[in-house]
Coordinates of C-alpha atoms in Angstrom, one line a residue:
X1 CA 170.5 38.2 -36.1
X2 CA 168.3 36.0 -38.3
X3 CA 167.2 37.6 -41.5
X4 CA 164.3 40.0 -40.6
X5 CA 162.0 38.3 -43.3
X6 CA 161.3 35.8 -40.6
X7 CA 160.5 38.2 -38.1
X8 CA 156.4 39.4 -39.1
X9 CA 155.2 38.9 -36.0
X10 CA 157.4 41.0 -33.9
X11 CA 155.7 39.5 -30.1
X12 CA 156.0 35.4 -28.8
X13 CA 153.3 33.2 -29.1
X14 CA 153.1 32.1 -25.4
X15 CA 150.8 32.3 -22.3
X16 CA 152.5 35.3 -21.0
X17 CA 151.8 36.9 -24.4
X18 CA 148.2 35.9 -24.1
X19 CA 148.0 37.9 -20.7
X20 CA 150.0 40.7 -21.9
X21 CA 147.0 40.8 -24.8
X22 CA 144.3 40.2 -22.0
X23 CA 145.2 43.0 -19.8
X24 CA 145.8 45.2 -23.3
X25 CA 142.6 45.2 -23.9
X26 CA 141.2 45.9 -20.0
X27 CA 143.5 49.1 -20.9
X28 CA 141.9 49.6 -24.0
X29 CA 138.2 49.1 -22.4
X30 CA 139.0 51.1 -19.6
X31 CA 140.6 54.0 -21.7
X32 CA 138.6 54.1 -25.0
X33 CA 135.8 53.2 -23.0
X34 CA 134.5 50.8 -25.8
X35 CA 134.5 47.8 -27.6
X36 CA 132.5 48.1 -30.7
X37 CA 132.4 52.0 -31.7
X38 CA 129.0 53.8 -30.6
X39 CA 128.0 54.8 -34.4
X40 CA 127.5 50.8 -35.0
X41 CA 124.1 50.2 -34.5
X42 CA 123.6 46.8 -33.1
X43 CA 120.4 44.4 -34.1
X44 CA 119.6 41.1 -33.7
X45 CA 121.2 38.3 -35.2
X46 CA 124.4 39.9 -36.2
X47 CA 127.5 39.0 -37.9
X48 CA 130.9 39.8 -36.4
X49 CA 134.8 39.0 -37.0
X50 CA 137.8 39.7 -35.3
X51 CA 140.8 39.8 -37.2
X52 CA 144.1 39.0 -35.8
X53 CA 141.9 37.6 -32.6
X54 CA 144.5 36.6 -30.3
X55 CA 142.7 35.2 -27.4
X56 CA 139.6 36.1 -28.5
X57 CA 138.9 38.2 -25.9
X58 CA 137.7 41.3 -27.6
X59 CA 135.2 39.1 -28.9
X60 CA 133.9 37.8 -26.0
X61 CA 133.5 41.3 -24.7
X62 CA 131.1 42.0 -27.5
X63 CA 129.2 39.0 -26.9
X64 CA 127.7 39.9 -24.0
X65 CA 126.3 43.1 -26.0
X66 CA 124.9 41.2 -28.6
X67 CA 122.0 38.7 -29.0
X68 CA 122.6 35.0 -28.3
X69 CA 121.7 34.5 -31.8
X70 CA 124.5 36.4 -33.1
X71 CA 127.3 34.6 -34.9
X72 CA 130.8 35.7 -34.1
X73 CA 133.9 34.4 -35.6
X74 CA 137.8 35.3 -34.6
X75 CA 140.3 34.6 -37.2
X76 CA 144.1 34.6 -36.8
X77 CA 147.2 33.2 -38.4
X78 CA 148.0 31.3 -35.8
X79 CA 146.0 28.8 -33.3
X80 CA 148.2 29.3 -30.7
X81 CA 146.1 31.2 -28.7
X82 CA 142.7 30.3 -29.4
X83 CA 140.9 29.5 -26.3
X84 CA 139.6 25.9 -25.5
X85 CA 136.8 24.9 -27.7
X86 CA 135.1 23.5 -24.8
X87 CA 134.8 26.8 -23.4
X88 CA 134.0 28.4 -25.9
X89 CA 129.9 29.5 -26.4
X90 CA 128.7 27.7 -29.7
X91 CA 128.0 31.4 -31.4
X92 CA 131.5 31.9 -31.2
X93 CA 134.1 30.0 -33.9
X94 CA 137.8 30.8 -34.4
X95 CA 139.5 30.1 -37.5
X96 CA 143.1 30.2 -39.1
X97 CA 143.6 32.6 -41.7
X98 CA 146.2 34.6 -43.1
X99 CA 145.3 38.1 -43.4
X100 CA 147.0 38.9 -46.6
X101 CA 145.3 36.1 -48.4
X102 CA 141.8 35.8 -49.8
X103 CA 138.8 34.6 -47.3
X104 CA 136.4 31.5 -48.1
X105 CA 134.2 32.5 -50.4
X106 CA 131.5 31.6 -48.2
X107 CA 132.3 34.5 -46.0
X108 CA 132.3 37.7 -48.5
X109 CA 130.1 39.7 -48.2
X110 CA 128.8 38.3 -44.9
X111 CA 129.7 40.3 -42.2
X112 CA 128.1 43.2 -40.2
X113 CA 130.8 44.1 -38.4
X114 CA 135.0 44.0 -39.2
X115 CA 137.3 44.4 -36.1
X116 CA 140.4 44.6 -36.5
X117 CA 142.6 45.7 -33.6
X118 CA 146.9 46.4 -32.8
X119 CA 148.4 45.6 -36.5
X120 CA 151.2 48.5 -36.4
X121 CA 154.1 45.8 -35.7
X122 CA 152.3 43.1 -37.8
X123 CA 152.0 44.6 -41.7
X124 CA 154.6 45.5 -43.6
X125 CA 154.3 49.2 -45.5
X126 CA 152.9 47.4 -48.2
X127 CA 150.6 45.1 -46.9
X128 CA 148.0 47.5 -45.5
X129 CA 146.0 48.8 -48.7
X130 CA 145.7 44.2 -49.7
X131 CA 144.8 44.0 -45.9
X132 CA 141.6 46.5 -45.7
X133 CA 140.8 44.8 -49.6
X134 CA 140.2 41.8 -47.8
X135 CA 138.6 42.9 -45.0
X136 CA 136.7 45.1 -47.2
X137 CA 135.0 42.3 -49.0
X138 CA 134.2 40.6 -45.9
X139 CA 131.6 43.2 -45.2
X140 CA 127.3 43.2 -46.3
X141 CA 126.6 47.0 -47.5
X142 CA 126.0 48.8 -45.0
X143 CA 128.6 46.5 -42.6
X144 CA 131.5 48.5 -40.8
X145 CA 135.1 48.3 -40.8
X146 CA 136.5 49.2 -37.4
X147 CA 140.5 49.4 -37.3
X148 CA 141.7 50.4 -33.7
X149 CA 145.6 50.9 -33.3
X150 CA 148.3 52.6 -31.8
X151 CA 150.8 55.5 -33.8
X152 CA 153.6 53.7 -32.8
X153 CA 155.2 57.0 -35.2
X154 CA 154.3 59.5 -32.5
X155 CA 155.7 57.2 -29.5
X156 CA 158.3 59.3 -27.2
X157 CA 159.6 59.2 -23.6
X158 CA 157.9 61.8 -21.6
X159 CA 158.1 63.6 -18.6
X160 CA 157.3 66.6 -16.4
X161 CA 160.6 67.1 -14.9
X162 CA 163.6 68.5 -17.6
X163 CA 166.3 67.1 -14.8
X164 CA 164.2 63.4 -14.9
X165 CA 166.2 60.7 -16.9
X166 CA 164.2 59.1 -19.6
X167 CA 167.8 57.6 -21.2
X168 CA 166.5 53.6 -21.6
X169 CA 162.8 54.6 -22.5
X170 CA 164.6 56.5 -25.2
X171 CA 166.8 53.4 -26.3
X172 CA 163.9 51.3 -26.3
X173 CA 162.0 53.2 -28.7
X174 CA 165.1 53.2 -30.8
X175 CA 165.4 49.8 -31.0
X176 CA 161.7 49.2 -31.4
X177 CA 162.6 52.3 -34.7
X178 CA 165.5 49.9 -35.6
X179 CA 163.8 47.1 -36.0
X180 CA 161.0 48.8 -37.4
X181 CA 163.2 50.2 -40.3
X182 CA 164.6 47.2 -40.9
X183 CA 161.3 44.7 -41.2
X184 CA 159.7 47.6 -43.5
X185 CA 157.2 49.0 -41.5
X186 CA 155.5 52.4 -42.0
X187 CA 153.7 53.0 -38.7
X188 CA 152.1 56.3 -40.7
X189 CA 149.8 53.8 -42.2
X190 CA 147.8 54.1 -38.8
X191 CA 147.1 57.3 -39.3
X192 CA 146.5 57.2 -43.3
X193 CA 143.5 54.3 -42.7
X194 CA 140.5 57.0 -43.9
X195 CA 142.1 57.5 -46.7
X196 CA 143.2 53.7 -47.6
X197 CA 139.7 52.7 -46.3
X198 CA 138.3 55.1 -49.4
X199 CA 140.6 54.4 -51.8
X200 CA 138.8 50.5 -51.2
X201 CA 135.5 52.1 -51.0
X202 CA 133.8 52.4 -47.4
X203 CA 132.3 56.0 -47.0
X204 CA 131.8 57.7 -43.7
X205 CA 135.2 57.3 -43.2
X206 CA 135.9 58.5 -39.3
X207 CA 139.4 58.6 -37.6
X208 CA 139.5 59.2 -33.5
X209 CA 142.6 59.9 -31.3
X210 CA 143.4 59.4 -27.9
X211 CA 146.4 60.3 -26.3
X212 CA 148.1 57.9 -23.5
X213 CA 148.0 60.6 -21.2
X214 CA 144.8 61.9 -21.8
X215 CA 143.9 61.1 -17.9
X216 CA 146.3 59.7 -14.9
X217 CA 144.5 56.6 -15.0
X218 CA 144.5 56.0 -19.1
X219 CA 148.7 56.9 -18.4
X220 CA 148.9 54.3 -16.0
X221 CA 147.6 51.7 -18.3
X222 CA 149.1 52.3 -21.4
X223 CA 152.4 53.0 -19.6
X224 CA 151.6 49.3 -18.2
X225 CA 150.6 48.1 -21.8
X226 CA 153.8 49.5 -24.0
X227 CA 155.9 48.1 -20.8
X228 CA 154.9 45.0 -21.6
X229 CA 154.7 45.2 -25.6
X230 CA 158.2 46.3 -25.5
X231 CA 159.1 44.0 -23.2
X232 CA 157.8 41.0 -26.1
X233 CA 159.6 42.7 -28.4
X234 CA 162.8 42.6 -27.0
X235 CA 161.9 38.5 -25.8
X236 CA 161.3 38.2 -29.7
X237 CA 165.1 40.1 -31.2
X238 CA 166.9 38.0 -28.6
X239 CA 164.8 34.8 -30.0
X240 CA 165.7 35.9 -33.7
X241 CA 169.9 36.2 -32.7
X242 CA 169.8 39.5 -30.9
X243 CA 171.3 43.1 -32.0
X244 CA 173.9 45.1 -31.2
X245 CA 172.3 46.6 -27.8
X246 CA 170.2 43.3 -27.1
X247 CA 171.8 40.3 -27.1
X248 CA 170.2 37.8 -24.6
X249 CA 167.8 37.6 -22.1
X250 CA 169.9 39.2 -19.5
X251 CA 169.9 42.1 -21.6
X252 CA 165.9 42.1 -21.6
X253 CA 166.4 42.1 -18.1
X254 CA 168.4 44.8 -17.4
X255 CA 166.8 47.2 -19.9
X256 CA 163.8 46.5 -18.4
X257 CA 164.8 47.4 -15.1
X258 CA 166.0 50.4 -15.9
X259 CA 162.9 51.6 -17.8
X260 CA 160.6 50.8 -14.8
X261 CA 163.2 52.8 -12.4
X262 CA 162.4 55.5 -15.2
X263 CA 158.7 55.1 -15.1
X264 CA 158.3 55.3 -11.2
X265 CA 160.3 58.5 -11.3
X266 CA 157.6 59.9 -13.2
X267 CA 158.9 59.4 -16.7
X268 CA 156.0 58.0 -19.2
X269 CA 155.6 57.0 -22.7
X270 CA 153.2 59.2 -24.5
X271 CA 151.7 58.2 -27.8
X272 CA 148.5 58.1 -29.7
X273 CA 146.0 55.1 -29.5
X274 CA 143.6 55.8 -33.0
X275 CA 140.4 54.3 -33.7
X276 CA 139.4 54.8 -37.6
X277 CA 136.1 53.5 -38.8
X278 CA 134.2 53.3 -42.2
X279 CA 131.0 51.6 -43.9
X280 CA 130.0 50.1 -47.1
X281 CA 127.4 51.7 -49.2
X282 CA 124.3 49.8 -49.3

Protein backbone atom coordinates (compact mmCIF):
# COMPACT_ATOMS: atom_id res chain seq x y z
CA UNK A 1 0.00 0.00 0.00
CA UNK A 2 1.35 3.51 -0.65
CA UNK A 3 2.68 5.28 2.27
CA UNK A 4 -0.43 6.58 4.21
CA UNK A 5 1.03 10.22 4.20
CA UNK A 6 -0.51 10.47 0.83
CA UNK A 7 -3.76 9.29 1.84
CA UNK A 8 -5.51 12.80 3.73
CA UNK A 9 -8.39 12.62 1.97
CA UNK A 10 -9.59 9.19 2.58
CA UNK A 11 -12.85 9.50 -0.33
CA UNK A 12 -12.21 10.05 -4.56
CA UNK A 13 -12.63 13.07 -6.05
CA UNK A 14 -15.22 12.09 -8.81
CA UNK A 15 -18.92 12.63 -9.85
CA UNK A 16 -20.07 9.65 -7.97
CA UNK A 17 -18.33 11.16 -4.90
CA UNK A 18 -20.14 14.36 -5.57
CA UNK A 19 -23.64 12.50 -5.44
CA UNK A 20 -22.65 10.40 -2.60
CA UNK A 21 -21.97 14.15 -0.85
CA UNK A 22 -25.38 15.43 -2.41
CA UNK A 23 -27.55 12.83 -1.11
CA UNK A 24 -25.38 13.09 2.46
CA UNK A 25 -26.59 16.09 2.99
CA UNK A 26 -30.54 15.36 1.91
CA UNK A 27 -29.84 12.76 4.89
CA UNK A 28 -28.45 15.34 7.03
CA UNK A 29 -31.45 17.90 6.17
CA UNK A 30 -33.86 15.39 6.49
CA UNK A 31 -32.51 14.00 9.87
CA UNK A 32 -31.04 17.07 11.75
CA UNK A 33 -33.70 18.91 10.26
CA UNK A 34 -31.33 21.93 9.56
CA UNK A 35 -28.89 23.69 7.76
CA UNK A 36 -27.68 26.56 9.67
CA UNK A 37 -28.37 25.82 13.58
CA UNK A 38 -31.67 27.70 14.98
CA UNK A 39 -29.61 29.75 17.77
CA UNK A 40 -27.93 31.78 14.56
CA UNK A 41 -29.89 34.62 14.19
CA UNK A 42 -30.06 35.56 10.49
CA UNK A 43 -30.10 39.44 9.22
CA UNK A 44 -29.67 41.00 6.15
CA UNK A 45 -26.66 41.18 4.24
CA UNK A 46 -24.73 38.39 5.86
CA UNK A 47 -21.49 36.80 5.65
CA UNK A 48 -21.17 33.09 5.29
CA UNK A 49 -18.38 30.30 4.49
CA UNK A 50 -18.33 26.74 4.00
CA UNK A 51 -15.33 25.06 4.68
CA UNK A 52 -14.38 21.88 2.98
CA UNK A 53 -17.54 22.85 0.55
CA UNK A 54 -17.55 19.94 -1.75
CA UNK A 55 -20.22 20.73 -4.10
CA UNK A 56 -21.34 23.51 -2.55
CA UNK A 57 -24.48 22.32 -1.84
CA UNK A 58 -24.96 23.03 1.81
CA UNK A 59 -24.42 26.41 0.69
CA UNK A 60 -26.93 26.74 -1.70
CA UNK A 61 -29.36 25.36 0.77
CA UNK A 62 -28.70 28.32 2.92
CA UNK A 63 -29.10 30.65 0.24
CA UNK A 64 -32.47 30.38 -0.19
CA UNK A 65 -32.77 31.41 3.71
CA UNK A 66 -30.82 34.31 3.38
CA UNK A 67 -31.17 37.75 1.60
CA UNK A 68 -30.12 38.15 -1.98
CA UNK A 69 -27.64 40.57 -0.63
CA UNK A 70 -25.90 38.15 1.36
CA UNK A 71 -22.38 37.11 0.30
CA UNK A 72 -21.52 33.46 0.54
CA UNK A 73 -18.31 31.87 -0.11
CA UNK A 74 -17.32 27.93 -0.12
CA UNK A 75 -13.72 27.09 0.17
CA UNK A 76 -12.08 23.76 -0.33
CA UNK A 77 -8.67 22.21 -1.18
CA UNK A 78 -9.53 21.09 -4.10
CA UNK A 79 -11.67 22.48 -7.27
CA UNK A 80 -12.67 19.35 -8.31
CA UNK A 81 -16.01 19.63 -7.31
CA UNK A 82 -16.92 23.16 -7.48
CA UNK A 83 -19.98 23.55 -9.45
CA UNK A 84 -20.03 25.43 -12.88
CA UNK A 85 -19.45 29.09 -12.44
CA UNK A 86 -22.05 29.79 -14.87
CA UNK A 87 -24.47 28.32 -12.64
CA UNK A 88 -23.56 29.54 -9.95
CA UNK A 89 -25.70 32.88 -8.40
CA UNK A 90 -23.16 35.94 -8.28
CA UNK A 91 -23.54 36.09 -4.20
CA UNK A 92 -22.03 32.87 -4.18
CA UNK A 93 -17.89 32.43 -4.77
CA UNK A 94 -15.87 29.24 -4.20
CA UNK A 95 -12.30 29.35 -3.51
CA UNK A 96 -9.21 26.99 -3.00
CA UNK A 97 -7.86 26.85 0.26
CA UNK A 98 -6.09 24.68 2.44
CA UNK A 99 -7.56 24.38 5.75
CA UNK A 100 -4.47 24.14 7.74
CA UNK A 101 -3.02 27.16 6.33
CA UNK A 102 -3.69 30.87 6.99
CA UNK A 103 -6.74 32.76 5.06
CA UNK A 104 -6.31 36.07 3.01
CA UNK A 105 -5.99 38.63 5.14
CA UNK A 106 -8.83 40.26 3.58
CA UNK A 107 -11.09 37.69 5.00
CA UNK A 108 -10.33 37.75 9.03
CA UNK A 109 -12.39 38.82 10.81
CA UNK A 110 -15.23 38.93 8.18
CA UNK A 111 -17.47 36.45 8.55
CA UNK A 112 -20.92 35.93 10.33
CA UNK A 113 -21.26 32.61 9.97
CA UNK A 114 -18.38 29.43 9.86
CA UNK A 115 -19.68 26.03 8.54
CA UNK A 116 -17.83 23.51 8.57
CA UNK A 117 -19.22 20.05 7.97
CA UNK A 118 -17.87 15.87 7.81
CA UNK A 119 -14.00 16.44 8.75
CA UNK A 120 -13.60 13.03 10.99
CA UNK A 121 -11.59 11.23 7.98
CA UNK A 122 -10.01 14.47 6.79
CA UNK A 123 -7.71 15.87 9.98
CA UNK A 124 -5.18 14.31 11.46
CA UNK A 125 -5.22 14.17 15.55
CA UNK A 126 -3.21 17.04 15.43
CA UNK A 127 -4.59 19.16 12.92
CA UNK A 128 -7.84 20.01 14.68
CA UNK A 129 -6.95 22.60 17.51
CA UNK A 130 -4.65 24.79 14.02
CA UNK A 131 -8.06 24.03 12.08
CA UNK A 132 -10.76 25.77 14.52
CA UNK A 133 -7.53 28.71 14.95
CA UNK A 134 -8.21 29.38 11.49
CA UNK A 135 -11.62 29.23 11.26
CA UNK A 136 -11.68 31.09 14.46
CA UNK A 137 -10.17 34.18 12.99
CA UNK A 138 -12.33 34.04 10.16
CA UNK A 139 -15.25 35.10 12.31
CA UNK A 140 -16.61 39.27 13.22
CA UNK A 141 -17.48 39.13 17.20
CA UNK A 142 -20.29 37.96 17.64
CA UNK A 143 -20.02 35.52 14.26
CA UNK A 144 -20.59 31.64 14.94
CA UNK A 145 -18.55 28.66 14.42
CA UNK A 146 -20.81 25.77 13.43
CA UNK A 147 -18.86 22.18 13.20
CA UNK A 148 -21.33 19.39 12.27
CA UNK A 149 -19.79 15.68 12.15
CA UNK A 150 -20.16 12.19 12.69
CA UNK A 151 -18.33 10.04 15.90
CA UNK A 152 -16.93 7.88 13.59
CA UNK A 153 -15.47 6.53 17.45
CA UNK A 154 -18.88 5.31 18.54
CA UNK A 155 -19.68 3.55 14.91
CA UNK A 156 -20.85 -0.35 15.46
CA UNK A 157 -22.84 -2.92 13.53
CA UNK A 158 -26.25 -3.12 15.01
CA UNK A 159 -29.11 -5.22 15.21
CA UNK A 160 -32.23 -6.41 16.86
CA UNK A 161 -31.85 -9.99 16.29
CA UNK A 162 -28.71 -11.86 18.47
CA UNK A 163 -28.93 -14.86 15.66
CA UNK A 164 -28.65 -11.82 12.66
CA UNK A 165 -25.14 -11.81 11.03
CA UNK A 166 -23.51 -8.50 11.16
CA UNK A 167 -19.86 -10.34 10.18
CA UNK A 168 -18.79 -7.80 7.01
CA UNK A 169 -20.39 -4.62 8.66
CA UNK A 170 -18.00 -5.58 11.43
CA UNK A 171 -14.89 -5.94 9.04
CA UNK A 172 -15.71 -2.83 7.42
CA UNK A 173 -15.50 -0.85 10.44
CA UNK A 174 -12.32 -2.54 11.14
CA UNK A 175 -10.77 -1.61 8.23
CA UNK A 176 -12.18 1.82 8.27
CA UNK A 177 -10.21 1.50 12.42
CA UNK A 178 -7.18 0.16 10.50
CA UNK A 179 -6.77 2.71 8.41
CA UNK A 180 -7.80 5.15 10.79
CA UNK A 181 -4.82 4.06 13.15
CA UNK A 182 -2.58 4.14 10.66
CA UNK A 183 -3.21 7.81 8.96
CA UNK A 184 -3.32 9.25 12.68
CA UNK A 185 -6.70 10.07 13.19
CA UNK A 186 -8.42 10.65 16.61
CA UNK A 187 -12.08 10.50 15.74
CA UNK A 188 -12.57 11.71 19.72
CA UNK A 189 -11.78 15.07 18.44
CA UNK A 190 -15.51 15.25 17.35
CA UNK A 191 -16.63 14.94 20.49
CA UNK A 192 -13.85 17.24 22.34
CA UNK A 193 -14.89 20.45 19.77
CA UNK A 194 -16.49 22.56 22.96
CA UNK A 195 -13.61 22.33 24.58
CA UNK A 196 -11.03 23.01 21.63
CA UNK A 197 -13.49 25.67 20.42
CA UNK A 198 -12.73 27.49 24.06
CA UNK A 199 -9.42 26.73 24.40
CA UNK A 200 -9.42 29.30 20.83
CA UNK A 201 -11.84 31.50 22.48
CA UNK A 202 -15.67 31.23 21.24
CA UNK A 203 -18.00 31.17 24.30
CA UNK A 204 -21.46 29.65 24.30
CA UNK A 205 -19.90 26.69 23.35
CA UNK A 206 -22.98 24.04 22.51
CA UNK A 207 -22.51 20.33 21.49
CA UNK A 208 -25.81 18.26 20.13
CA UNK A 209 -26.16 14.51 19.38
CA UNK A 210 -28.13 12.54 17.27
CA UNK A 211 -28.09 9.04 17.01
CA UNK A 212 -28.50 7.19 13.43
CA UNK A 213 -31.30 5.42 14.78
CA UNK A 214 -33.05 7.96 16.43
CA UNK A 215 -36.20 7.29 13.96
CA UNK A 216 -36.75 4.41 11.11
CA UNK A 217 -36.52 7.06 8.63
CA UNK A 218 -33.12 8.95 10.04
CA UNK A 219 -31.82 4.78 10.09
CA UNK A 220 -32.61 4.48 6.65
CA UNK A 221 -30.58 7.39 5.63
CA UNK A 222 -27.65 7.22 7.40
CA UNK A 223 -27.53 3.46 6.95
CA UNK A 224 -27.66 4.70 3.06
CA UNK A 225 -25.07 7.50 3.84
CA UNK A 226 -22.16 5.33 5.75
CA UNK A 227 -23.01 2.63 2.81
CA UNK A 228 -21.84 4.80 0.54
CA UNK A 229 -18.89 6.56 2.64
CA UNK A 230 -17.48 3.20 3.29
CA UNK A 231 -17.96 2.24 0.07
CA UNK A 232 -15.41 5.48 -1.07
CA UNK A 233 -13.24 4.44 1.34
CA UNK A 234 -12.58 1.15 0.27
CA UNK A 235 -12.55 2.73 -3.84
CA UNK A 236 -9.73 4.97 -2.22
CA UNK A 237 -7.32 1.82 -0.12
CA UNK A 238 -7.61 -0.17 -3.40
CA UNK A 239 -6.46 3.27 -5.33
CA UNK A 240 -3.51 3.75 -2.70
CA UNK A 241 -2.23 -0.33 -3.35
CA UNK A 242 -4.84 -2.10 -1.28
CA UNK A 243 -4.48 -3.99 2.29
CA UNK A 244 -4.50 -7.22 3.41
CA UNK A 245 -8.45 -7.83 3.26
CA UNK A 246 -8.92 -5.30 0.26
CA UNK A 247 -7.00 -5.67 -2.57
CA UNK A 248 -8.89 -4.60 -5.74
CA UNK A 249 -11.95 -3.54 -6.87
CA UNK A 250 -13.46 -7.00 -6.93
CA UNK A 251 -12.92 -6.99 -3.38
CA UNK A 252 -14.99 -3.59 -2.99
CA UNK A 253 -17.39 -5.49 -4.73
CA UNK A 254 -17.89 -8.39 -2.84
CA UNK A 255 -17.60 -6.72 0.61
CA UNK A 256 -20.14 -4.61 -0.48
CA UNK A 257 -22.51 -7.12 -1.32
CA UNK A 258 -22.29 -8.77 1.55
CA UNK A 259 -22.89 -5.70 3.85
CA UNK A 260 -26.08 -4.78 1.91
CA UNK A 261 -27.34 -8.73 2.29
CA UNK A 262 -26.59 -7.71 6.06
CA UNK A 263 -28.42 -4.41 6.06
CA UNK A 264 -31.74 -5.85 4.41
CA UNK A 265 -31.73 -8.51 7.04
CA UNK A 266 -32.25 -5.89 9.46
CA UNK A 267 -28.65 -5.31 10.47
CA UNK A 268 -27.74 -1.32 10.71
CA UNK A 269 -24.96 0.80 11.58
CA UNK A 270 -25.52 2.95 14.55
CA UNK A 271 -23.37 5.88 15.39
CA UNK A 272 -23.63 9.47 16.55
CA UNK A 273 -23.93 12.42 13.98
CA UNK A 274 -22.83 15.67 16.46
CA UNK A 275 -23.38 19.23 15.81
CA UNK A 276 -21.10 21.59 18.22
CA UNK A 277 -21.43 25.31 17.92
CA UNK A 278 -19.76 28.44 19.56
CA UNK A 279 -19.57 32.35 19.13
CA UNK A 280 -17.02 35.08 19.42
CA UNK A 281 -17.32 37.65 22.04
CA UNK A 282 -18.29 40.90 20.76
Amino acid sequence: MASTNEIRYFFPRDSAESERLNSQHEAWMSDIGYALHPSIQTHESMRVADIGTGTGIWLYEVAQHLSATSQLDGFDISPSQFPDPKDTPSNITFRVQDLLQPFADELLGKYDVIHIRFMCFALSRNEWEQAVKNLVALLKPGGYLQWGDAAIGTLRAATTDPTQSTRYMEKSIEVISQLAVATNKDFSCVERLPLTFKEQGLANCVQTHVASDATLTTKSHFNVAMLLGIESILTTIVKFGGNDVIKNNRNVREMMSHIDDELSRGAFFWYKVIVTIGRRPL
